[in-house]
Amino acid sequence: DTATVTIVVAAPAIDAVADTYSNINCSSFGAIGNVLANDTLNSNPAKSEEVNITVISGGNPNITLDNLGNISVQSGIVSGSYVLTYQICEKLNPTNCDTATITINVQDATAPVIAQLPVASTISCGLTPNFAQALATDTCGSVNLTFVDVTVQGNCIGSYTITRTWTATDSS
């Protein structure tokens, strides 16, 4: 007697799971996690030697995803929320793929810094005060530098004091 056996070989289930990385400081740098930590292939943890990883959209020059699944940020990344879409495909069956998103929430926890200002100065009557320009820096982006002058009349006619207060503000 003869019998026929049919074996259907299906691609193993592949599951890329969304990842969120929060409270990343903009002055931080290096690896912040691995996207394969939650992904599975055939119900087992996905391994970098079994899958290819590709960024599909949302690429950013300050964020990298390597072929091992490590997600890294560069120091000085502007604060905000970044979303990248990536795809993992089985190396043995390259059409067996799944996609997921990576959300990275970068915060600016460092205030801008105003460089050392010159010491107070005295000028003679009739001369116009000439203030030195302050300089400010920020590790996470640009700085808006403003000032407010407060003038207080002195004890003698024509004498006064001007106090200039500088304020440095970043986007956070």
GROMACS .gro file of C-alpha atoms in nm:
model
  172
    1ASP     CA    1   0.000   0.000   0.000
    2THR     CA    2   0.122   0.350  -0.073
    3ALA     CA    3   0.058   0.667   0.124
    4THR     CA    4   0.146   1.030   0.070
    5VAL     CA    5   0.263   1.250   0.351
    6THR     CA    6   0.255   1.626   0.300
    7ILE     CA    7   0.475   1.840   0.522
    8VAL     CA    8   0.412   2.211   0.515
    9VAL     CA    9   0.710   2.412   0.625
   10ALA     CA   10   0.608   2.757   0.733
   11ALA     CA   11   0.831   3.042   0.827
   12PRO     CA   12   0.871   3.071   1.204
   13ALA     CA   13   0.677   3.351   1.370
   14ILE     CA   14   0.880   3.668   1.396
   15ASP     CA   15   0.770   3.948   1.626
   16ALA     CA   16   0.930   4.291   1.655
   17VAL     CA   17   0.796   4.470   1.963
   18ALA     CA   18   0.788   4.849   2.010
   19ASP     CA   19   1.048   4.992   2.248
   20THR     CA   20   1.043   5.316   2.449
   21TYR     CA   21   1.347   5.476   2.610
   22SER     CA   22   1.259   5.765   2.842
   23ASN     CA   23   1.448   6.017   3.054
   24ILE     CA   24   1.752   6.013   2.827
   25ASN     CA   25   1.959   6.322   2.911
   26CYS     CA   26   2.074   6.518   2.609
   27SER     CA   27   2.428   6.522   2.750
   28SER     CA   28   2.432   6.142   2.770
   29PHE     CA   29   2.597   5.938   2.498
   30GLY     CA   30   2.643   5.574   2.408
   31ALA     CA   31   2.416   5.271   2.412
   32ILE     CA   32   2.076   5.317   2.578
   33GLY     CA   33   1.934   4.972   2.510
   34ASN     CA   34   1.891   4.686   2.266
   35VAL     CA   35   1.582   4.660   2.045
   36LEU     CA   36   1.610   4.281   2.025
   37ALA     CA   37   1.548   4.251   2.401
   38ASN     CA   38   1.169   4.219   2.340
   39ASP     CA   39   1.171   4.069   1.988
   40THR     CA   40   1.115   3.701   1.919
   41LEU     CA   41   1.179   3.450   1.643
   42ASN     CA   42   0.988   3.121   1.662
   43SER     CA   43   0.874   3.221   2.016
   44ASN     CA   44   1.236   3.247   2.134
   45PRO     CA   45   1.433   3.567   2.196
   46ALA     CA   46   1.559   3.702   1.864
   47LYS     CA   47   1.937   3.692   1.830
   48SER     CA   48   2.146   3.924   1.617
   49GLU     CA   49   2.302   3.624   1.440
   50GLU     CA   50   1.953   3.511   1.329
   51VAL     CA   51   1.805   3.840   1.205
   52ASN     CA   52   1.896   4.143   0.997
   53ILE     CA   53   1.801   4.480   1.144
   54THR     CA   54   1.718   4.779   0.924
   55VAL     CA   55   1.596   5.132   1.006
   56ILE     CA   56   1.293   5.191   0.781
   57SER     CA   57   1.207   5.552   0.875
   58GLY     CA   58   1.277   5.827   1.123
   59GLY     CA   59   1.654   5.816   1.091
   60ASN     CA   60   1.845   6.079   1.286
   61PRO     CA   61   2.219   6.153   1.263
   62ASN     CA   62   2.240   6.159   1.646
   63ILE     CA   63   2.076   5.816   1.686
   64THR     CA   64   2.226   5.489   1.562
   65LEU     CA   65   2.095   5.134   1.552
   66ASP     CA   66   2.371   4.881   1.487
   67ASN     CA   67   2.343   4.530   1.341
   68LEU     CA   68   2.348   4.382   1.694
   69GLY     CA   69   2.034   4.578   1.790
   70ASN     CA   70   2.211   4.833   2.011
   71ILE     CA   71   2.048   5.176   2.003
   72SER     CA   72   2.284   5.466   2.082
   73VAL     CA   73   2.259   5.844   2.110
   74GLN     CA   74   2.527   6.107   2.065
   75SER     CA   75   2.593   6.376   2.324
   76GLY     CA   76   2.424   6.707   2.246
   77ILE     CA   77   2.109   6.562   2.092
   78VAL     CA   78   1.831   6.821   2.112
   79SER     CA   79   1.561   6.742   2.366
   80GLY     CA   80   1.238   6.602   2.229
   81SER     CA   81   1.074   6.277   2.127
   82TYR     CA   82   1.221   6.076   1.839
   83VAL     CA   83   1.044   5.784   1.669
   84LEU     CA   84   1.227   5.540   1.443
   85THR     CA   85   1.070   5.245   1.266
   86TYR     CA   86   1.287   4.938   1.227
   87GLN     CA   87   1.245   4.599   1.066
   88ILE     CA   88   1.386   4.261   1.163
   89CYS     CA   89   1.406   3.988   0.898
   90GLU     CA   90   1.506   3.628   0.945
   91LYS     CA   91   1.846   3.564   0.786
   92LEU     CA   92   1.747   3.212   0.669
   93ASN     CA   93   1.422   3.340   0.517
   94PRO     CA   94   1.473   3.711   0.427
   95THR     CA   95   1.106   3.764   0.340
   96ASN     CA   96   0.999   3.669   0.695
   97CYS     CA   97   0.996   4.014   0.855
   98ASP     CA   98   0.822   4.230   1.112
   99THR     CA   99   0.844   4.601   1.196
  100ALA     CA  100   0.822   4.799   1.519
  101THR     CA  101   0.892   5.147   1.648
  102ILE     CA  102   1.156   5.282   1.880
  103THR     CA  103   1.055   5.592   2.079
  104ILE     CA  104   1.334   5.786   2.246
  105ASN     CA  105   1.239   6.065   2.484
  106VAL     CA  106   1.534   6.301   2.535
  107GLN     CA  107   1.519   6.558   2.811
  108ASP     CA  108   1.732   6.862   2.886
  109ALA     CA  109   1.819   6.843   3.254
  110THR     CA  110   2.114   7.083   3.229
  111ALA     CA  111   2.064   7.458   3.245
  112PRO     CA  112   2.261   7.685   3.012
  113VAL     CA  113   2.579   7.843   3.148
  114ILE     CA  114   2.672   8.212   3.124
  115ALA     CA  115   3.047   8.270   3.097
  116GLN     CA  116   3.225   8.479   3.360
  117LEU     CA  117   3.134   8.847   3.325
  118PRO     CA  118   3.380   9.134   3.376
  119VAL     CA  119   3.395   9.300   3.719
  120ALA     CA  120   3.192   9.614   3.788
  121SER     CA  121   3.342   9.935   3.650
  122THR     CA  122   3.320  10.309   3.713
  123ILE     CA  123   3.314  10.567   3.434
  124SER     CA  124   3.347  10.945   3.437
  125CYS     CA  125   3.053  11.181   3.391
  126GLY     CA  126   2.948  11.241   3.033
  127LEU     CA  127   3.066  10.901   2.909
  128THR     CA  128   2.822  10.637   2.792
  129PRO     CA  129   2.833  10.304   2.975
  130ASN     CA  130   2.970  10.025   2.757
  131PHE     CA  131   2.867   9.680   2.876
  132ALA     CA  132   3.059   9.370   2.774
  133GLN     CA  133   2.849   9.117   2.582
  134ALA     CA  134   2.779   8.804   2.782
  135LEU     CA  135   2.826   8.463   2.625
  136ALA     CA  136   2.619   8.156   2.709
  137THR     CA  137   2.643   7.791   2.611
  138ASP     CA  138   2.416   7.490   2.646
  139THR     CA  139   2.492   7.121   2.604
  140CYS     CA  140   2.158   7.048   2.437
  141GLY     CA  141   2.105   7.317   2.179
  142SER     CA  142   2.084   7.689   2.126
  143VAL     CA  143   2.056   7.954   2.395
  144ASN     CA  144   1.846   8.270   2.400
  145LEU     CA  145   2.039   8.537   2.594
  146THR     CA  146   1.852   8.845   2.718
  147PHE     CA  147   1.917   9.122   2.969
  148VAL     CA  148   1.732   9.376   3.179
  149ASP     CA  149   1.890   9.702   3.302
  150VAL     CA  150   1.788   9.864   3.631
  151THR     CA  151   1.909  10.223   3.688
  152VAL     CA  152   1.930  10.366   4.040
  153GLN     CA  153   2.004  10.738   4.087
  154GLY     CA  154   2.307  10.817   4.301
  155ASN     CA  155   2.353  11.070   4.583
  156CYS     CA  156   2.499  11.337   4.353
  157ILE     CA  157   2.345  11.498   4.045
  158GLY     CA  158   2.443  11.299   3.736
  159SER     CA  159   2.559  10.991   3.928
  160TYR     CA  160   2.376  10.662   3.892
  161THR     CA  161   2.427  10.287   3.897
  162ILE     CA  162   2.313  10.053   3.622
  163THR     CA  163   2.276   9.686   3.705
  164ARG     CA  164   2.243   9.458   3.404
  165THR     CA  165   2.094   9.114   3.472
  166TRP     CA  166   2.152   8.848   3.206
  167THR     CA  167   1.918   8.552   3.156
  168ALA     CA  168   2.010   8.248   2.947
  169THR     CA  169   1.721   8.027   2.839
  170ASP     CA  170   1.733   7.704   2.641
  171SER     CA  171   1.445   7.528   2.467
  172SER     CA  172   1.359   7.334   2.783
   0.00000   0.00000   0.00000
